[in-house]
Each structure stands twice: as structure tokens, then as C-alpha cells.
Amino acid sequence: MTELEATAAGVNVLRRINLTIQDGEFMVLVGPSGCGKSTLLRLIAGLETLTGGNIWVGDRLINDLPPKQRDIAMVFQSYALYPHMTVYDNLAFGLRRSAELAEDGEGERWTERNRTQSKLQTRSTERSRSSNSKITALPHASLLTRTLLWFDRPNAPKWLHNRLAQERSIARRVQTVAEMLQIESLLDRLPKQLSGGQKQRVALGRAMARDPQVFLMDEPLSNLDAKLRTETRTQIVNLQRKLGITTIYVTHDQIEAMTMGDRIAVMNAGQIQQVARPLELYNHPANRFVAEFIGSPPMNFIPVQVKAPLLIQHAQFRLTLPESWEAALRPYDGRSVTLGIRPEHLSVSLPAPKNIPVRVERVEALGSETYLSVQIAETLSGSPPLQVRIESERPTSIGESLWLSIAPDKIHLFEPDTGEAISQNSMRLL
């Protein structure tokens, strides 16, 4: 994607999007609601119109291609299953449409891929041989198709032979997908007879059955409960790795993004803020927005003043930074910057000038760990509290006074006006 632009009602929804996704990569687009990530997905799918820029899939420019010719499959948040069709027919629908396009001369790519080796078909060859009688009978096909089987004789019309050969090929593909997703027993059910998790697997299967060049997934897990979301998350990642199909996955959940993506593109206000691997985003955020969005609980931010060469100070504490910060801090001598520190990089300590005096306002005991919400002593009412992660064994009560130490090698500094990260020498190449 190069220089993509999109507007709606005169408002810029996407601005100068530049993003290259490698073949077979699992790319996650993450950001708050309304940041433009779903719009970007719909542009790739051909469901919305570009204002400017280009979208390439491999060596094909797809800007002006209709959705059906882009060789892209999309999984929607709402599942978008056809309520009057069985699971089998929902899985087969895209394949039948592709075959119709081929007959009309529009599906050259589909027929060529089926003459060679489809990822799914290669994987299913042995299974297909062992279940040939099942495929011949087409037990899950429509009533019309099963009726046509009665007339499948050597002297039958050519169109009938072609139609049934096509249905058998589709049946093999559907059977393979159903086995991979463990939904074989659901093939004769209607969507209204399925649970949320089962509907999600059928929606995934419909996309997989087409064996597209690209999968697009628009918040596919948002309607599932927490336990099922975790299970399905793992299943999607495993399937993508098996199939090796380039996948673009949209979510507003940063935990999903961190656990699923090979790389993550963080979006805000129609722009990409940073693209990086999960841990690089976490450890080296490009700006305050990324630092705050990635991580749960989010990073803490404290206004401080720089005193060269390595001192930063607040009304309640003074901290000397490692020497690697010296060159980066020199231009900021006497100026205010924003100190960022993650909850796990604060720890309960003893009174000292370098430590922060705080008062506990809330305690969240989670069993394996405890989160504290604390207020810096003698700060103005309404100042945002700090979030601290401590070991669960340490007893803490609301109203208690504590001193917190900061891990100096884990701090982040940001420009107070732009929010851009101030990089120390050791990070400049990143």
C-alpha cells in the first residue's frame, strides 16, 4: 500500500498510508475505535473507494478490480453467514461463485490454481482418496445436486458431467476445511443452530476454502466470550501458519495484537503511528500514543525537568539516568519532558531522594500478581494516578503510604508537545 488516502463526507479517514506486508506474514492492525483500521481493510477488499494511492497484491495493481477478482477473502465481525444455507453450502458458496466466474471467463486465476496445486488440496489428497465414496455421494450437497447424481451416466450430457465434477471438487475442499476446523458434524446445520464459536469457525472456513492470496479479518473474535476468544485466537494463528496465507487482522484489543501478529501496525486518527514486531513496540515505542496503547495496564507518564547532563527531577524525586542518555538529553537542559515508566518497572522500596512517595488509592489482587493505583504525594487533586504491579505476597491496603523506585534502564522520555519519543544513543538505530 502506497500513499493511500480515503475520505468520507469531506473528512480524511485515512492519510498517507504506506505499508508493505510480506508474503505469508500475519500483520495486525490495531488502534482505538474510529482510527481507520476497518476502513483500510475494506479498501483492500474493494468494498470502499480510494481517494488516492495504490494497492498491490504481488505484482497486480488492484485499485480498479472489483472485489470478486482480487483473490482476497474477508472474515467479518458479524460472521455474515447466509441464514438459509447449511454450513456445507456456506463453505461451498465462494467456491461455486469462483467456478461460475471461471465459466464466464472471469476466473482464470481460480481455474489455473486448481489445475496446479492448492495449499488445501495438496494437504487433502490422501484424505480424499480414503473417503472417495463419501465424496461421490455428496451427502451434504444441495437437494438439486443430489438429484442430478441419479442421472450421472456415461451417456449423460457434458454439462451434467462438468457440474458434478465441479461439485465433487468443491466437496473435497469443503471436507478438508471442515476437518481442519473440526466442524464435520455441523455440515448439515443452519447458522441459527450454531453457537457463537461455531459460527466463527464456519466464517473462517468459508474464507479458507477459497484458498485466497490474502485473508482479511475484521475483529472476528469480538463477539466471543473471554475463554473462547483465547482458544480461537490460538486456532487462527496455528491455521495461518499451516496454510502460509498472507493475513491482515484488525483488532482494537492490544493483547490480541501482541499475541497474534508477526508484526503490528498501530493506527490512530487515520495514520500509522508505528510498524514493528510486538516486543519492539513494547520496549521502543515511537511516540506517547503507542507507549500508552500497547501494554496493560498502560504506561505511566510523569512531567519532569531535565538538568544536564543526566539528572531529571520532579517536585517529589530526582533521578540520575544511565550515561547512554547524555547526548540525547543535552538539547533538553532546563526543559520539561515527559517521563514514561511501565507498571512492572516500579517497585516498592525505601525512602530516598530518587524514589517516589505515593499513597495507595486502589488495590486489585489477581492471585498471581497485584495491581496498585497510587497517587504521588502532595500532587494536585485530579492528577492521573500511577499504576504499579507488585508481587501478590506483599500485603497492601488502601490509604497506605509507600515509596516507589524506578528502574533507570527502563524509562522512556517523550517530547511534551509532539509526544515523539526521545531516543538515547543505544536506540538511535531502531
Coordinates of C-alpha atoms in Angstrom, one line a residue:
M1 CA 0.0 0.0 0.0
T2 CA 1.5 3.3 -1.1
E3 CA 0.2 6.8 -0.1
L4 CA -3.3 5.6 0.5
E5 CA -6.0 8.2 1.1
A6 CA -9.7 7.9 1.9
T7 CA -12.3 10.5 2.7
A8 CA -15.9 10.2 3.9
A9 CA -18.3 13.2 3.9
G10 CA -15.3 15.5 3.3
V11 CA -13.3 14.2 6.3
N12 CA -10.0 12.4 5.8
V13 CA -10.5 8.9 7.2
L14 CA -7.1 7.7 6.1
R15 CA -4.0 9.8 5.4
R16 CA -0.8 8.7 3.6
I17 CA -0.9 5.1 4.5
N18 CA 2.3 3.3 3.4
L19 CA 2.6 -0.3 4.4
T20 CA 4.3 -3.4 2.9
I21 CA 3.3 -6.8 4.1
Q22 CA 5.5 -9.8 3.3
D23 CA 4.1 -12.9 1.6
G24 CA 2.8 -15.3 4.3
E25 CA 3.0 -12.7 7.1
F26 CA 0.4 -12.3 9.8
M27 CA 0.0 -8.5 10.1
V28 CA -2.2 -7.0 12.8
L29 CA -3.7 -3.5 12.5
V30 CA -4.5 -2.2 16.0
G31 CA -5.9 1.0 17.3
P32 CA -8.8 2.6 19.0
S33 CA -12.3 2.6 17.6
G34 CA -12.6 5.1 14.7
C35 CA -8.9 5.2 13.8
G36 CA -9.5 3.9 10.3
K37 CA -8.3 0.3 10.6
S38 CA -11.6 -1.3 9.3
T39 CA -11.8 1.3 6.5
L40 CA -8.3 0.2 5.4
L41 CA -9.3 -3.4 5.4
R42 CA -12.4 -2.6 3.3
L43 CA -10.3 -0.6 0.8
I44 CA -8.1 -3.7 0.3
A45 CA -11.1 -5.9 -0.2
G46 CA -12.6 -3.4 -2.7
L47 CA -15.7 -2.6 -0.6
E48 CA -14.8 1.1 -0.3
T49 CA -13.3 3.5 -2.8
L50 CA -9.8 5.0 -2.6
T51 CA -9.3 8.8 -2.8
G52 CA -5.6 8.3 -3.7
G53 CA -2.7 5.9 -3.6
N54 CA -2.2 2.3 -4.8
I55 CA -2.8 -1.2 -3.5
W56 CA -0.7 -4.0 -4.9
V57 CA -1.1 -7.7 -4.3
G58 CA 2.1 -9.3 -5.5
D59 CA 2.7 -7.7 -8.9
R60 CA -1.0 -6.9 -9.5
L61 CA -2.4 -3.4 -9.1
I62 CA -5.9 -4.0 -7.7
N63 CA -7.2 -0.4 -7.3
D64 CA -9.8 -0.8 -10.1
L65 CA -10.6 -4.5 -9.7
P66 CA -14.0 -5.5 -8.3
P67 CA -13.9 -7.5 -5.1
K68 CA -14.6 -10.8 -6.8
Q69 CA -11.4 -10.5 -8.9
R70 CA -9.0 -9.6 -6.1
D71 CA -8.4 -13.1 -4.8
I72 CA -9.0 -11.9 -1.3
A73 CA -11.2 -13.5 1.4
M74 CA -12.7 -11.5 4.3
V75 CA -14.0 -12.6 7.6
F76 CA -16.4 -10.1 9.2
Q77 CA -17.1 -9.3 12.8
S78 CA -20.7 -10.3 12.3
Y79 CA -19.8 -13.6 10.6
A80 CA -22.0 -12.8 7.6
L81 CA -23.3 -16.3 7.2
Y82 CA -26.2 -17.0 4.9
P83 CA -29.1 -17.9 7.3
H84 CA -31.0 -20.1 4.8
M85 CA -27.9 -22.1 3.8
T86 CA -26.4 -25.1 5.7
V87 CA -22.9 -25.0 7.0
Y88 CA -21.8 -27.0 3.9
D89 CA -23.4 -24.6 1.5
N90 CA -21.9 -21.6 3.3
L91 CA -18.5 -23.2 3.0
A92 CA -19.1 -24.0 -0.7
F93 CA -20.6 -20.7 -1.7
G94 CA -17.4 -18.9 -2.5
L95 CA -16.0 -21.9 -4.5
R96 CA -19.2 -22.1 -6.5
R97 CA -19.0 -18.4 -7.3
S98 CA -15.4 -18.8 -8.4
A99 CA -16.3 -21.6 -10.6
E100 CA -19.1 -19.6 -12.2
L101 CA -16.6 -16.8 -12.8
A102 CA -14.3 -19.3 -14.5
E103 CA -17.1 -20.4 -16.8
D104 CA -17.7 -16.7 -17.7
G105 CA -14.0 -16.2 -18.4
E106 CA -13.5 -14.0 -15.3
G107 CA -12.0 -16.7 -13.1
E108 CA -8.8 -17.5 -15.0
R109 CA -6.7 -17.3 -11.8
W110 CA -9.1 -19.7 -9.9
T111 CA -9.1 -22.3 -12.6
E112 CA -5.3 -22.1 -13.1
R113 CA -4.7 -22.5 -9.3
N114 CA -7.0 -25.6 -9.3
R115 CA -5.1 -27.1 -12.2
T116 CA -1.8 -26.8 -10.3
Q117 CA -1.7 -27.3 -6.5
S118 CA -3.9 -25.6 -4.0
K119 CA -2.5 -25.5 -0.5
L120 CA -5.6 -27.0 0.9
Q121 CA -6.0 -29.5 -1.9
T122 CA -2.4 -30.8 -1.6
R123 CA -3.0 -31.3 2.1
S124 CA -6.2 -33.2 1.5
T125 CA -5.1 -35.6 -1.3
E126 CA -4.6 -38.6 0.9
R127 CA -7.8 -37.9 2.9
S128 CA -9.8 -37.6 -0.3
R129 CA -8.6 -41.0 -1.6
S130 CA -9.7 -42.7 1.6
S131 CA -13.1 -41.0 1.6
N132 CA -13.9 -41.3 -2.1
S133 CA -17.2 -43.0 -1.7
K134 CA -18.4 -40.2 0.6
I135 CA -17.4 -37.5 -2.0
T136 CA -19.1 -39.5 -4.8
A137 CA -22.4 -39.5 -2.8
L138 CA -22.1 -35.8 -1.9
P139 CA -24.2 -36.3 1.3
H140 CA -24.1 -32.6 2.3
A141 CA -24.7 -31.1 -1.1
S142 CA -28.0 -29.4 -2.0
L143 CA -31.1 -31.4 -2.9
L144 CA -30.7 -30.3 -6.6
T145 CA -27.1 -31.6 -6.8
R146 CA -28.0 -34.9 -5.1
T147 CA -30.9 -35.3 -7.5
L148 CA -28.6 -34.7 -10.5
L149 CA -26.5 -37.6 -9.3
W150 CA -29.2 -40.0 -10.3
F151 CA -28.7 -39.0 -13.9
D152 CA -24.9 -39.3 -13.9
R153 CA -24.5 -41.9 -16.6
P154 CA -21.7 -42.4 -19.2
N155 CA -24.1 -41.0 -21.9
A156 CA -25.3 -38.1 -19.8
P157 CA -24.9 -34.5 -21.2
K158 CA -21.5 -32.9 -20.9
W159 CA -22.8 -30.1 -18.8
L160 CA -24.0 -32.6 -16.2
H161 CA -20.6 -34.3 -16.0
N162 CA -19.0 -30.9 -15.6
R163 CA -21.4 -29.7 -13.0
L164 CA -21.0 -32.9 -10.9
A165 CA -17.2 -32.9 -11.3
Q166 CA -17.2 -29.4 -10.1
E167 CA -19.3 -30.3 -7.1
R168 CA -17.1 -33.2 -6.2
S169 CA -14.0 -31.0 -6.3
I170 CA -15.9 -28.5 -4.1
A171 CA -16.9 -31.3 -1.7
R172 CA -13.3 -32.4 -1.3
R173 CA -12.2 -28.9 -0.4
V174 CA -15.1 -28.4 2.0
Q175 CA -14.4 -31.7 3.7
T176 CA -10.8 -30.8 4.1
V177 CA -11.6 -27.4 5.7
A178 CA -14.3 -29.0 7.9
E179 CA -11.7 -31.5 9.2
M180 CA -9.1 -28.8 9.9
L181 CA -11.7 -26.7 11.9
Q182 CA -13.3 -29.8 13.5
I183 CA -16.8 -28.9 12.2
E184 CA -17.6 -32.1 10.2
S185 CA -20.5 -32.8 12.4
L186 CA -22.0 -29.4 11.7
L187 CA -22.2 -29.5 7.9
D188 CA -26.0 -30.1 7.7
R189 CA -26.9 -27.4 10.3
L190 CA -28.2 -23.9 9.7
P191 CA -26.4 -20.9 11.2
K192 CA -29.3 -20.4 13.7
Q193 CA -28.4 -23.9 15.2
L194 CA -24.8 -22.9 15.9
S195 CA -23.1 -21.3 18.9
G196 CA -21.0 -18.1 18.5
G197 CA -17.8 -20.1 18.4
Q198 CA -19.1 -22.5 15.8
K199 CA -20.3 -19.6 13.6
Q200 CA -16.9 -18.1 13.8
R201 CA -15.3 -21.3 12.7
V202 CA -17.7 -21.6 9.8
A203 CA -16.9 -18.0 8.8
L204 CA -13.2 -18.8 8.9
G205 CA -13.8 -22.0 6.9
R206 CA -15.6 -20.1 4.2
A207 CA -12.6 -17.9 3.7
M208 CA -10.1 -20.8 3.9
A209 CA -12.0 -22.9 1.4
R210 CA -11.3 -20.4 -1.4
D211 CA -7.5 -20.6 -0.8
P212 CA -7.1 -16.9 -1.5
Q213 CA -3.9 -14.9 -1.8
V214 CA -4.9 -12.8 1.2
F215 CA -7.1 -13.3 4.3
L216 CA -8.7 -10.1 5.8
M217 CA -10.1 -10.5 9.3
D218 CA -12.1 -7.6 10.8
E219 CA -12.3 -8.1 14.6
P220 CA -13.5 -11.7 14.2
L221 CA -13.3 -12.5 17.9
S222 CA -15.1 -9.5 19.4
N223 CA -18.5 -11.4 19.8
L224 CA -17.0 -14.3 21.7
D225 CA -16.6 -14.7 25.5
A226 CA -13.1 -14.4 27.0
K227 CA -12.3 -18.1 27.2
L228 CA -13.5 -18.9 23.7
R229 CA -11.7 -15.8 22.4
T230 CA -8.4 -17.1 23.8
E231 CA -8.9 -20.6 22.3
T232 CA -10.0 -19.2 18.9
R233 CA -7.1 -16.8 18.8
T234 CA -4.6 -19.7 19.1
Q235 CA -6.5 -21.7 16.5
I236 CA -6.4 -18.8 14.0
V237 CA -2.6 -18.4 14.4
N238 CA -2.0 -22.1 14.0
L239 CA -4.1 -22.3 10.9
Q240 CA -2.4 -19.3 9.4
R241 CA 1.0 -20.9 10.0
K242 CA -0.1 -24.2 8.4
L243 CA -1.6 -22.5 5.3
G244 CA 1.0 -19.8 4.9
I245 CA -1.5 -17.3 3.6
T246 CA -0.8 -13.6 4.0
T247 CA -3.2 -12.4 6.7
I248 CA -4.3 -8.9 7.8
Y249 CA -6.1 -8.9 11.1
V250 CA -7.9 -5.9 12.6
T251 CA -8.5 -5.5 16.3
H252 CA -8.8 -2.9 19.0
D253 CA -7.5 -5.3 21.6
Q254 CA -3.8 -4.8 22.1
I255 CA -3.5 -8.2 23.8
E256 CA -4.8 -9.9 20.7
A257 CA -2.3 -7.9 18.6
M258 CA 0.7 -8.7 20.8
T259 CA -0.1 -12.5 20.9
M260 CA -1.0 -13.0 17.2
G261 CA 0.9 -10.7 14.9
D262 CA 4.3 -11.3 13.3
R263 CA 4.3 -7.5 13.1
I264 CA 1.8 -4.9 14.3
A265 CA 0.8 -1.6 12.7
V266 CA -0.5 0.8 15.4
M267 CA -3.0 3.3 14.0
N268 CA -4.5 6.5 15.3
A269 CA -6.6 9.2 13.6
G270 CA -6.3 7.7 10.2
Q271 CA -2.5 7.3 10.3
I272 CA 0.0 4.6 11.0
Q273 CA 2.0 5.5 14.1
Q274 CA 4.5 2.7 14.1
V275 CA 5.0 -0.7 12.5
A276 CA 7.2 -3.2 14.4
R277 CA 7.4 -6.7 16.0
P278 CA 5.4 -7.0 19.2
L279 CA 8.3 -6.7 21.7
E280 CA 9.9 -3.8 19.8
L281 CA 6.6 -1.9 20.0
Y282 CA 6.5 -2.6 23.7
N283 CA 10.1 -1.8 24.5
H284 CA 10.8 1.0 22.0
P285 CA 7.5 2.9 21.2
A286 CA 7.9 5.6 18.6
N287 CA 5.7 8.1 20.5
R288 CA 3.5 8.5 23.6
F289 CA 0.4 7.2 21.8
V290 CA 2.0 3.9 21.0
A291 CA 3.5 3.7 24.5
E292 CA 0.1 4.2 26.1
F293 CA -1.9 2.0 23.8
I294 CA 0.5 -1.0 23.9
G295 CA 0.6 -2.6 27.3
S296 CA -1.9 -3.4 30.0
P297 CA -2.1 -1.6 32.3
P298 CA -0.8 1.3 30.2
M299 CA 2.5 3.1 30.7
N300 CA 2.6 5.8 33.4
F301 CA 3.5 9.4 32.4
I302 CA 5.1 11.9 34.8
P303 CA 6.1 15.5 33.8
V304 CA 9.8 16.1 34.8
Q305 CA 12.5 18.7 34.1
V306 CA 15.9 17.9 32.6
K307 CA 19.1 19.1 34.4
A308 CA 22.1 18.3 32.3
P309 CA 24.0 16.1 31.9
L310 CA 21.9 13.2 33.3
L311 CA 19.5 14.4 36.0
I312 CA 15.7 14.6 35.7
Q313 CA 13.7 16.0 38.6
H314 CA 10.2 16.3 39.8
A315 CA 8.9 18.1 42.9
Q316 CA 8.9 14.8 44.8
F317 CA 12.0 13.0 43.4
R318 CA 15.3 13.3 41.5
L319 CA 16.7 10.5 39.3
T320 CA 20.1 10.1 37.6
L321 CA 19.9 8.4 34.2
P322 CA 22.5 6.0 32.6
E323 CA 25.3 7.6 30.6
S324 CA 23.8 6.4 27.4
W325 CA 21.2 9.3 27.7
E326 CA 23.8 12.1 27.9
A327 CA 23.9 13.1 24.2
A328 CA 20.1 12.8 23.9
L329 CA 19.4 15.0 26.9
R330 CA 21.8 17.8 26.1
P331 CA 19.4 19.7 23.9
Y332 CA 16.7 19.5 26.6
D333 CA 18.7 21.0 29.5
G334 CA 16.3 23.1 31.6
R335 CA 13.3 22.0 29.6
S336 CA 10.3 19.9 30.6
V337 CA 9.9 16.4 29.1
T338 CA 7.5 13.5 29.9
L339 CA 8.9 10.5 31.8
G340 CA 7.3 7.2 30.9
I341 CA 7.6 4.1 33.0
R342 CA 5.6 0.8 32.8
P343 CA 3.8 -0.6 35.9
E344 CA 6.2 -3.6 36.2
H345 CA 9.2 -1.2 36.3
L346 CA 8.1 0.4 39.5
S347 CA 8.8 -1.4 42.8
V348 CA 8.1 -0.8 46.4
S349 CA 11.3 0.5 48.1
L350 CA 12.7 2.6 51.0
P351 CA 12.6 6.4 51.4
A352 CA 15.2 8.1 49.2
P353 CA 15.5 11.2 47.1
K354 CA 15.4 9.1 43.9
N355 CA 12.2 7.3 44.9
I356 CA 8.6 8.5 44.6
P357 CA 6.4 9.0 47.7
V358 CA 2.9 7.7 47.0
R359 CA -0.4 7.0 48.6
V360 CA -2.4 3.8 47.7
E361 CA -5.9 4.5 46.3
R362 CA -6.9 1.1 44.9
V363 CA -5.7 -2.5 45.2
E364 CA -6.5 -5.1 42.6
A365 CA -5.4 -8.6 43.8
L366 CA -5.4 -11.0 40.8
G367 CA -3.9 -14.0 42.6
S368 CA -0.6 -14.3 40.7
E369 CA 0.0 -10.6 41.0
T370 CA -1.4 -7.4 42.4
Y371 CA -2.0 -4.0 40.7
L372 CA -2.0 -0.8 42.7
S373 CA -3.4 2.6 41.7
V374 CA -1.4 5.2 43.6
Q375 CA -1.2 9.0 43.8
I376 CA 2.1 10.9 44.1
A377 CA 2.2 12.6 47.5
E378 CA 1.3 16.3 47.5
T379 CA 0.2 16.4 43.9
L380 CA -2.8 18.4 42.8
S381 CA -6.2 16.8 43.1
G382 CA -7.2 15.3 39.7
S383 CA -3.7 14.3 38.7
P384 CA -3.8 10.9 37.0
P385 CA -2.8 8.0 39.3
L386 CA 0.2 5.7 38.7
Q387 CA -0.3 2.0 38.0
V388 CA 2.1 -0.3 39.8
R389 CA 2.5 -4.1 39.5
I390 CA 3.8 -5.9 42.7
E391 CA 4.1 -9.4 43.9
S392 CA 0.9 -10.9 45.3
E393 CA 2.6 -11.9 48.6
R394 CA 3.1 -8.3 49.7
P395 CA 0.1 -7.1 51.8
T396 CA -1.0 -3.6 50.8
S397 CA -4.0 -1.6 51.9
I398 CA -5.9 1.5 50.7
G399 CA -4.5 4.7 52.2
E400 CA -1.1 3.2 52.9
S401 CA 2.0 5.4 52.1
L402 CA 4.7 3.8 50.1
W403 CA 8.0 4.7 48.3
L404 CA 8.5 3.5 44.7
S405 CA 11.8 3.1 43.0
I406 CA 12.1 3.5 39.2
A407 CA 14.3 1.1 37.1
P408 CA 16.5 3.7 35.4
D409 CA 17.3 1.5 32.4
K410 CA 13.6 1.0 31.7
I411 CA 12.5 4.6 31.5
H412 CA 11.2 6.4 28.3
L413 CA 11.2 10.1 27.6
F414 CA 8.8 11.9 25.3
E415 CA 8.6 15.4 23.8
P416 CA 5.8 17.1 25.8
D417 CA 4.3 18.9 22.8
T418 CA 4.6 16.3 20.0
G419 CA 4.6 13.1 22.0
E420 CA 7.6 11.8 20.0
A421 CA 10.0 9.5 21.8
I422 CA 13.4 10.9 22.7
S423 CA 15.9 8.2 21.8
Q424 CA 19.0 7.6 23.8
N425 CA 22.3 6.7 21.9
S426 CA 21.9 3.0 22.1
M427 CA 18.4 3.2 20.5
R428 CA 19.1 5.5 17.6
L429 CA 19.4 2.8 15.0
L430 CA 16.0 1.5 15.9

